[in-house]
Amino acid sequence: MKNLPTLVIGAGPIGLAAAAHLYERNEDFLVVEKGERAGSNLLEWGHVQLFSPWQFNMNSAAKKILHNTDWIEPEADKLPTGKEIVEEYLEPLSKLPLFNGKILYHTEVTAITRKNKDKMKSTDRDESPFVIYVKSKGQTKKLEAKAVIDASGTWNNPNPPFADGVWQDEDLKHRNITTIPNIQAEIEKYKNKHIAVIGSGHSALNTLNDLAQVKELYPETTISWIVRKQQVQEAFGGEESDALEARGALGTKTHKIVDNGVVNVFTGFHVEEIEQGVKGFTVSSTNGAVVHEVDEIIVNTGARPDFSFLSELRLKVDPAVESTPQLAPLIDPNLHSCGTVRPHGEEELRHPEHNFYIAGVKSYGRAPTFLMTTGYEQVRSIVAYISGDVEAAKKVELKLTETGVCKVNPAPKQLQIIGVSDCGDGSSG
Ligand SMILES: Cc1cc2nc3c(=O)[nH]c(=O)nc-3n(C[C@H](O)[C@H](O)[C@H](O)COP(=O)(O)OP(=O)(O)OC[C@H]3O[C@@H](n4cnc5c(N)ncnc54)[C@H](O)[C@@H]3O)c2cc1C
């Protein structure tokens, strides 16, 4: 075991931060990434401007390594786009000599188990290496590791538009848009069309504001906004009281286009069916409301973790949130309108499977409130623990700006832990 590396799944911001911490602690590591380059999920929404400035989007260990090169640190207060995060931070990091041969691209993890042990076998389980099945160029290979950090994100597993949470028709997944489309670059597709946006998180707000610009130029464009919330105001967030100014501004801008009638809002709309006919899509709700003749449907209802490749591991997952049970009460959207999360690290992210961790946005399960800065602290603590520095693992420090947008709903007293607040891409219906 001693000579085996720690395997990190995903070369996104959190996976690469984990690798940087492992390097800093002289721990051998290997990153496997199914895409062709670092940050491949961010590139899918590369045109979107983040609402957290650069200073919150970079990891301390990664920065330390980059500062030993001729890398120019982006301005702390500027707001990057997804593409800029990749081009100005993740790519320079991933191309450093220390990562030579340490990131396997086009390599997808398909299963993880323990050597010679299925899930049932307990004897010497903790001392057995992990065996990671990966698919690369059509071939399946096995890798071994002493620990695994799964930072594979949730972006590739979008939530359906349907209120019951089931993708009723796989075909529909491909016919509808489940990303944040680059509307300005595809204006021909949207101009003078009827577009329905489903969802009320930040992804949906971005999409709506881009569509509003199309409508300004092409007034025949119709925008329908379908939300489960009874009151659309809830989707606007803290607006001017949000300490992350850009996130507040997104809410304010959306508030304005709704007030000005640019967007037709359908509240309390639980999508039951989507049918395609000659005149476009018909979207029906469980209580009989219908949106007719829709040309394009954009599903911005968030994403959920993929546990399919983890089925041979012993996980402990909250039944609703799908994070670890310790983390769930801090981020459960049923309890908080916005995540009110105290700093957390290795201990809160621990599973019964020794030395296996889920970090990054996937660690939040279905909760829509993750911020990169939270993930950076998670992997700092996890890596400290893996390398035997229990004291550093326990000393979790996370400074986040107060958002002023978090409304805590009545909840059992022990769940009302007030700490720092983070509101990520709150994408849900
Ligand atoms: C539109 C949008 C805006 C956001 N804005 C902000 C913001 O302003 N501030 C903020 O802090 N956060 C923001 N977030 C939230 C969050 O910080 C990002 O989603 C961030 O990318 C999460 O990083 P990650 O490393 O956990 O996951 P990802 O960036 O999703 O990286 C996961 C990586 O794993 C790879 N992968 C997946 N499955 C496998 C597999 N089986 N095998 C191998 N590789 C695999 C993927 O290809 C990907 O490269 C935003 C999110 C979205 C969607």
XYZ file of C-alpha atoms and ligand atoms in Angstrom:
482
model
C 0.000 0.000 0.000
C 2.765 2.409 0.964
C 4.032 2.699 -2.584
C 0.653 3.119 -4.151
C -0.581 6.554 -5.206
C -3.725 8.350 -4.110
C -6.069 8.387 -7.070
C -8.041 11.553 -7.791
C -11.064 11.326 -10.086
C -11.536 14.471 -12.187
C -9.203 17.264 -13.272
C -11.682 19.977 -12.367
C -10.823 22.745 -9.877
C -11.235 20.475 -6.841
C -9.474 17.423 -8.303
C -6.461 19.503 -9.305
C -6.437 21.222 -5.908
C -6.335 17.771 -4.274
C -3.398 16.878 -6.517
C -1.602 20.111 -5.581
C -2.026 19.335 -1.860
C -0.795 15.758 -2.410
C 2.263 17.133 -4.221
C 2.884 19.646 -1.439
C 2.898 16.782 1.068
C 5.164 14.580 -1.053
C 2.392 12.058 -1.561
C 2.327 10.101 -4.810
C -0.840 10.737 -6.840
C -2.565 10.052 -10.121
C -5.449 12.053 -11.617
C -7.851 10.413 -14.060
C -9.956 12.683 -16.240
C -12.491 11.543 -18.777
C -12.288 14.750 -20.790
C -9.476 15.824 -23.084
C -8.188 18.594 -20.840
C -8.364 20.044 -17.332
C -11.611 21.798 -16.448
C -13.600 20.150 -19.207
C -16.905 20.601 -17.377
C -16.267 24.317 -16.878
C -15.660 24.674 -20.590
C -19.198 23.460 -21.230
C -20.410 26.649 -19.568
C -17.294 28.625 -20.483
C -19.220 31.750 -21.542
C -20.882 32.133 -18.124
C -19.412 34.701 -15.744
C -18.852 33.387 -12.239
C -20.273 35.387 -9.348
C -17.319 34.754 -7.064
C -14.184 36.769 -7.850
C -10.792 35.196 -8.622
C -9.598 35.371 -5.003
C -12.219 32.724 -4.050
C -11.687 30.541 -7.086
C -8.067 29.464 -6.672
C -6.581 26.953 -4.286
C -3.727 27.960 -1.970
C -1.467 24.932 -2.692
C -1.994 25.292 -6.440
C -1.180 29.006 -6.263
C 1.997 28.339 -4.331
C 3.196 25.957 -7.045
C 2.192 28.330 -9.844
C 4.021 31.227 -8.193
C 7.279 29.314 -8.651
C 6.784 29.737 -12.410
C 6.208 32.814 -14.590
C 2.433 32.496 -14.100
C 0.658 35.817 -13.726
C -1.982 35.675 -11.023
C -5.363 36.996 -12.186
C -6.646 40.106 -10.418
C -8.238 39.132 -7.107
C -11.430 41.186 -7.464
C -12.206 40.411 -11.088
C -14.984 38.018 -12.039
C -13.801 35.322 -14.428
C -15.852 33.296 -16.882
C -15.740 29.491 -16.795
C -13.389 29.584 -19.797
C -11.043 32.037 -18.076
C -10.846 29.784 -15.014
C -9.596 27.056 -17.320
C -7.275 29.167 -19.471
C -5.737 31.357 -16.767
C -5.583 28.913 -13.873
C -6.414 25.226 -14.423
C -4.597 24.806 -17.713
C -1.320 26.465 -16.611
C -1.480 24.331 -13.458
C -2.167 21.058 -15.288
C 0.700 21.722 -17.719
C 3.364 22.075 -15.043
C 6.144 19.451 -15.223
C 5.042 17.999 -11.881
C 1.859 16.788 -13.600
C 3.703 15.084 -16.478
C 2.273 11.577 -16.709
C 0.242 12.220 -13.563
C -2.992 13.191 -15.313
C -4.505 10.528 -17.527
C -6.893 12.232 -19.970
C -9.618 10.447 -21.956
C -9.768 8.058 -19.013
C -13.108 7.384 -17.357
C -13.538 5.609 -14.050
C -16.209 2.918 -14.483
C -15.913 0.998 -11.182
C -14.016 1.052 -7.884
C -13.550 -1.864 -5.535
C -10.988 -3.351 -3.113
C -8.388 -5.868 -4.261
C -9.891 -9.378 -4.085
C -12.742 -8.065 -1.961
C -16.286 -7.342 -2.956
C -18.464 -5.125 -0.773
C -19.364 -7.986 1.614
C -15.812 -8.893 2.660
C -14.618 -7.217 5.850
C -11.386 -9.020 6.787
C -8.357 -6.763 6.215
C -10.560 -4.531 4.101
C -8.940 -1.261 5.238
C -5.477 -2.603 4.404
C -6.443 -3.740 0.887
C -5.603 -1.499 -2.056
C -8.371 0.079 -4.066
C -8.759 -1.281 -7.584
C -10.037 1.312 -10.032
C -11.461 0.191 -13.362
C -10.914 2.778 -16.057
C -11.939 2.940 -19.682
C -9.499 4.573 -22.052
C -9.625 4.468 -25.849
C -12.146 1.622 -25.719
C -9.965 -0.518 -23.425
C -10.632 -1.327 -19.789
C -7.632 -1.205 -17.457
C -7.181 -1.648 -13.727
C -5.272 0.797 -11.526
C -4.405 0.412 -7.860
C -4.401 3.092 -5.201
C -4.053 3.459 -1.435
C -6.769 6.128 -1.291
C -9.355 7.595 -3.654
C -10.715 11.139 -3.826
C -13.759 11.309 -6.090
C -13.982 14.877 -7.437
C -15.938 13.946 -10.549
C -18.581 16.647 -10.120
C -22.267 16.400 -11.003
C -22.406 18.370 -14.251
C -22.605 15.207 -16.379
C -25.713 13.999 -14.559
C -28.392 16.693 -14.983
C -31.683 16.606 -13.102
C -34.764 16.060 -15.241
C -37.382 18.796 -15.763
C -40.056 16.563 -14.230
C -41.221 17.300 -10.686
C -41.029 13.620 -9.725
C -37.307 13.544 -10.487
C -37.348 10.822 -13.143
C -36.079 11.148 -16.702
C -39.246 9.661 -18.210
C -37.773 9.359 -21.635
C -34.029 9.106 -22.297
C -34.668 10.547 -25.732
C -35.947 13.738 -24.176
C -32.596 14.217 -22.481
C -30.984 14.571 -25.858
C -33.754 16.646 -27.443
C -33.703 19.284 -24.729
C -30.883 21.488 -23.624
C -29.611 20.654 -20.175
C -26.662 23.036 -20.198
C -26.491 26.808 -20.055
C -26.445 27.465 -23.783
C -24.267 30.185 -25.255
C -27.290 32.081 -26.492
C -25.348 35.068 -27.880
C -23.350 32.700 -30.083
C -26.461 30.865 -31.280
C -28.827 33.785 -31.723
C -30.319 32.339 -34.930
C -31.595 29.359 -32.974
C -33.477 31.505 -30.448
C -34.560 34.693 -32.207
C -38.328 35.077 -32.581
C -38.875 31.642 -31.065
C -40.771 30.518 -27.985
C -38.306 29.269 -25.393
C -39.277 27.692 -22.079
C -36.720 27.782 -19.279
C -37.353 25.268 -16.476
C -35.660 25.789 -13.091
C -34.980 28.638 -10.686
C -31.297 28.487 -9.757
C -28.478 30.689 -10.972
C -28.132 28.732 -14.222
C -31.750 29.519 -15.080
C -31.252 33.204 -14.175
C -28.234 33.386 -16.494
C -30.194 31.783 -19.320
C -33.181 34.116 -18.823
C -31.035 37.250 -18.904
C -29.319 36.108 -22.102
C -32.706 35.403 -23.674
C -33.959 38.843 -22.578
C -31.167 40.378 -24.660
C -32.338 38.358 -27.675
C -35.881 39.621 -27.128
C -34.656 43.189 -27.066
C -33.330 42.751 -30.611
C -36.065 40.384 -31.776
C -39.306 41.319 -29.993
C -41.216 38.322 -31.372
C -39.150 36.117 -29.072
C -41.289 34.646 -26.271
C -39.719 33.573 -22.982
C -41.640 31.321 -20.588
C -40.128 30.671 -17.183
C -41.411 27.554 -15.435
C -40.720 27.251 -11.706
C -41.932 24.984 -8.933
C -41.699 27.775 -6.384
C -45.016 29.395 -5.464
C -43.415 32.852 -5.434
C -40.934 33.802 -8.089
C -39.343 36.369 -5.711
C -37.658 33.481 -3.891
C -35.546 32.871 -6.982
C -34.063 36.388 -6.925
C -32.007 35.667 -3.781
C -30.511 38.398 -1.614
C -30.093 40.930 -4.477
C -28.310 44.046 -3.104
C -27.760 42.427 0.327
C -25.741 39.576 -1.171
C -22.062 40.004 -0.308
C -21.173 38.317 -3.570
C -22.134 41.381 -5.583
C -22.368 39.655 -8.954
C -24.695 36.991 -7.598
C -26.944 39.678 -6.092
C -26.885 41.596 -9.387
C -28.004 38.498 -11.301
C -31.058 38.299 -9.022
C -31.768 42.022 -9.436
C -31.488 41.861 -13.230
C -33.878 38.928 -13.332
C -36.263 40.724 -10.981
C -36.317 43.619 -13.446
C -37.034 41.547 -16.555
C -39.847 39.801 -14.715
C -41.332 43.107 -13.496
C -41.072 44.541 -17.015
C -43.003 41.640 -18.471
C -40.110 40.433 -20.639
C -40.619 36.952 -19.211
C -43.905 35.072 -18.736
C -43.624 33.421 -15.352
C -45.403 30.172 -14.473
C -45.110 29.630 -10.720
C -46.161 26.550 -8.732
C -45.703 24.607 -11.977
C -44.732 20.983 -11.347
C -43.826 19.609 -14.756
C -45.577 16.295 -15.360
C -45.289 15.801 -19.093
C -43.511 17.155 -22.125
C -44.943 16.189 -25.473
C -43.661 17.027 -28.911
C -46.190 17.808 -31.635
C -46.163 19.530 -35.011
C -46.390 22.957 -33.397
C -43.571 22.290 -30.936
C -43.470 21.089 -27.352
C -46.362 21.165 -24.898
C -45.318 21.324 -21.258
C -48.021 20.244 -18.775
C -48.108 20.527 -15.017
C -49.598 18.171 -12.436
C -52.430 20.639 -11.713
C -53.517 21.133 -15.307
C -51.526 24.236 -16.306
C -50.066 24.033 -19.811
C -47.452 25.957 -21.813
C -48.108 25.472 -25.533
C -46.104 25.711 -28.732
C -42.622 25.814 -27.294
C -39.774 25.705 -29.829
C -36.901 25.122 -27.398
C -36.862 23.860 -23.822
C -33.890 24.709 -21.651
C -33.731 22.520 -18.549
C -31.754 24.295 -15.822
C -32.837 22.176 -12.875
C -29.405 21.395 -11.450
C -27.566 18.111 -11.328
C -27.136 15.088 -9.074
C -24.248 12.801 -8.179
C -23.567 9.598 -10.124
C -23.015 6.715 -7.713
C -23.102 4.017 -10.398
C -19.343 3.417 -10.369
C -19.214 3.367 -6.551
C -21.568 0.431 -5.962
C -18.813 -1.903 -4.609
C -17.790 0.610 -1.956
C -19.269 1.046 1.498
C -20.816 4.489 1.439
C -22.936 6.293 3.969
C -25.136 8.736 2.192
C -28.009 10.904 3.410
C -31.179 9.484 1.847
C -32.429 12.852 0.601
C -29.452 15.120 0.015
C -27.019 12.367 -1.097
C -24.094 13.971 0.718
C -22.549 12.349 3.784
C -25.042 12.340 6.690
C -22.849 14.759 8.698
C -22.901 17.354 5.929
C -26.557 16.971 4.927
C -28.234 19.071 7.663
C -25.902 21.952 6.864
C -26.811 22.142 3.186
C -30.281 20.618 2.877
C -32.389 23.066 0.833
C -35.489 21.829 2.698
C -34.045 23.508 5.786
C -32.181 26.440 4.282
C -33.049 28.757 1.448
C -29.298 28.952 0.935
C -26.547 26.764 2.337
C -25.535 27.852 5.818
C -22.491 25.767 6.176
C -19.867 25.747 8.859
C -16.360 24.825 7.772
C -16.048 21.113 7.229
C -13.344 18.686 6.233
C -12.192 15.077 6.313
C -14.243 14.050 9.335
C -17.573 15.215 7.917
C -16.765 13.707 4.528
C -15.687 10.297 5.830
C -17.422 7.124 4.581
C -17.292 3.635 6.135
C -14.942 2.775 3.248
C -11.597 3.758 4.774
C -9.609 6.274 2.699
C -12.374 6.885 0.172
C -13.771 10.422 -0.087
C -16.166 12.345 -2.274
C -15.077 15.987 -2.563
C -16.047 19.047 -4.588
C -19.514 19.724 -5.897
C -20.316 15.978 -5.814
C -19.822 15.996 -2.022
C -22.907 18.240 -1.776
C -25.048 15.548 -3.398
C -28.186 17.190 -4.727
C -27.813 20.368 -2.687
C -27.324 23.347 -4.989
C -25.100 25.528 -2.856
C -21.501 24.490 -3.463
C -18.660 26.991 -3.827
C -15.138 26.166 -4.985
C -13.589 27.692 -1.902
C -15.480 25.130 0.222
C -14.089 22.313 -1.903
C -10.523 23.617 -1.591
C -10.741 23.372 2.177
C -12.282 19.882 1.912
C -9.354 18.508 -0.081
C -6.746 20.276 2.053
C -8.174 18.491 5.086
C -8.626 15.111 3.336
C -5.068 15.116 1.991
C -3.677 16.059 5.418
C -5.494 13.041 6.880
C -4.373 10.635 4.148
C -0.788 11.720 4.695
C -1.085 11.095 8.449
C -1.332 14.709 9.650
C -4.507 14.281 11.695
C -4.045 17.570 13.499
C -3.985 19.571 10.258
C -6.941 17.553 8.963
C -9.007 18.534 11.998
C -8.089 22.207 11.877
C -10.603 23.260 9.275
C -10.516 26.902 8.362
C -12.777 28.471 5.846
C -13.431 32.131 5.422
C -16.388 32.966 3.245
C -18.108 36.264 2.830
C -21.403 36.673 4.627
C -24.092 36.633 2.003
C -26.996 38.075 3.905
C -29.278 35.989 1.690
C -29.732 32.963 3.871
C -33.131 32.507 5.324
C -33.211 29.575 7.721
C -36.590 27.836 7.765
C -37.870 26.408 11.035
C -35.849 23.306 11.761
C -34.831 21.181 14.720
C -32.597 23.269 16.989
C -29.485 21.170 16.525
C -29.667 21.754 12.768
C -29.638 25.517 13.016
C -25.899 25.895 12.887
C -25.095 29.376 11.817
C -21.699 29.825 10.296
C -20.327 31.071 7.060
C -22.641 31.019 4.125
C -22.237 29.830 0.632
C -24.642 29.888 -2.214
C -23.444 28.154 -5.321
C -25.214 27.474 -8.535
C -28.574 26.989 -6.880
C -30.123 25.115 -9.714
C -33.383 23.499 -8.882
C -36.979 23.793 -9.800
C -22.919 27.702 -14.283
C -22.182 27.507 -12.995
C -21.673 28.612 -12.338
C -20.966 28.448 -11.139
N -20.451 29.552 -10.529
C -19.715 29.398 -9.420
C -19.100 30.547 -8.803
O -19.273 31.694 -9.211
N -18.317 30.333 -7.711
C -18.111 29.086 -7.196
O -17.349 28.970 -6.236
N -18.704 27.995 -7.733
C -19.501 28.123 -8.823
N -20.091 27.012 -9.378
C -20.095 25.724 -8.627
C -18.794 24.875 -8.665
O -17.741 25.561 -8.055
C -18.390 24.381 -10.045
O -19.395 23.505 -10.516
C -17.043 23.634 -10.074
O -16.771 23.312 -11.407
C -17.034 22.355 -9.230
O -15.747 21.785 -9.310
P -15.468 20.202 -9.191
O -14.005 20.037 -9.400
O -16.083 19.682 -7.967
O -16.272 19.534 -10.414
P -16.129 19.723 -11.990
O -15.596 21.049 -12.337
O -17.447 19.344 -12.549
O -15.015 18.663 -12.410
C -15.252 17.280 -12.446
C -14.301 16.627 -13.451
O -14.429 15.213 -13.353
C -14.452 14.625 -14.639
N -15.179 13.353 -14.540
C -16.498 13.153 -14.337
N -16.789 11.849 -14.235
C -15.609 11.190 -14.396
C -15.269 9.816 -14.394
N -16.158 8.852 -14.193
N -13.969 9.473 -14.621
C -13.024 10.446 -14.807
N -13.306 11.776 -14.814
C -14.583 12.146 -14.597
C -15.160 15.673 -15.487
O -14.846 15.502 -16.858
C -14.634 16.982 -14.895
O -13.475 17.437 -15.533
C -20.799 27.144 -10.581
C -21.326 26.038 -11.266
C -22.012 26.202 -12.441
C -22.563 24.985 -13.148
